Amino acid sequence: MTLATKLRDSKAVHAAAGAGDLAVEKIRELPETVTKLRETADRYRGDVRETVVKYQEKVDARDLPGVAVAYVTAAGGKVVEIIDELAERGEKIVNRVDHQVATRELKESAERTTRKTKAAASEAKKTAQATSRAAGDAAKKIGN
C-alpha cells in the first residue's frame, strides 16, 4: 500500500479535511450568525441575570466534583461523535477530489515523470559505468 493510499484512507486525514470543510461552511455563515446572536443576547439579557442569581443560591460546592466528572464524560463521548462526523465528511471530500479529472491527470503526469526519471537514472548509471570502463582502458593504454 502506497503512502498516498494510506493517507487517503486515514481517518485522521478525513477528520482534518472534514474540519476544514466545516470551518469554511461556518465562516460563510458567520455574519448571519453574529446578527442572530446579538438579537438573542439583547432579548434575554435580563432573564439570564435572574437565572444566574437563582442558580447561585441552589449550588452546593460539594456537588461540583460529581457534576464535573459527569460533564467530562459526556464531553468525551461528544468529542468521539464529532470526530466520526468530521471523518465521514472529510472522506466524502477526499473521494470527490480523488475522482476529479484534474487529480487523475496529475496522477498520470506524476507516473510518467517517475518512469522517465527512472529511465534517465538507469541511462546515467550505464553511461557512468561505460565512462569508467573507457577511462580504465585509456589509463591502461597510457600506462603501457
XYZ file of N, CA and C in Angstrom, residues 66-82:
51
model
N -18.716 15.740 41.329
C -19.564 14.781 40.616
C -20.101 15.357 39.320
N -20.507 16.604 39.372
C -21.007 17.270 38.166
C -19.886 17.398 37.145
N -18.680 17.721 37.618
C -17.536 17.866 36.706
C -17.223 16.549 36.017
N -17.241 15.443 36.761
C -16.976 14.125 36.169
C -18.039 13.794 35.133
N -19.282 14.036 35.451
C -20.365 13.767 34.502
C -20.204 14.614 33.242
N -19.826 15.869 33.422
C -19.647 16.762 32.281
C -18.496 16.284 31.391
N -17.372 15.929 32.003
C -16.215 15.473 31.231
C -16.538 14.180 30.492
N -17.252 13.277 31.140
C -17.634 12.022 30.496
C -18.520 12.290 29.280
N -19.496 13.144 29.449
C -20.388 13.490 28.339
C -19.619 14.193 27.228
N -18.702 15.082 27.606
C -17.920 15.813 26.606
C -17.022 14.859 25.819
N -16.440 13.882 26.513
C -15.594 12.896 25.830
C -16.373 12.114 24.790
N -17.562 11.700 25.139
C -18.416 10.994 24.176
C -18.773 11.874 22.997
N -19.026 13.137 23.280
C -19.372 14.082 22.209
C -18.181 14.304 21.283
N -16.970 14.352 21.839
C -15.765 14.534 21.025
C -15.605 13.376 20.043
N -15.794 12.154 20.523
C -15.694 10.980 19.652
C -16.738 11.079 18.535
N -17.931 11.465 18.890
C -19.006 11.605 17.915
C -18.652 12.672 16.862
N -18.112 13.798 17.307
C -17.743 14.880 16.388
C -16.623 14.434 15.456
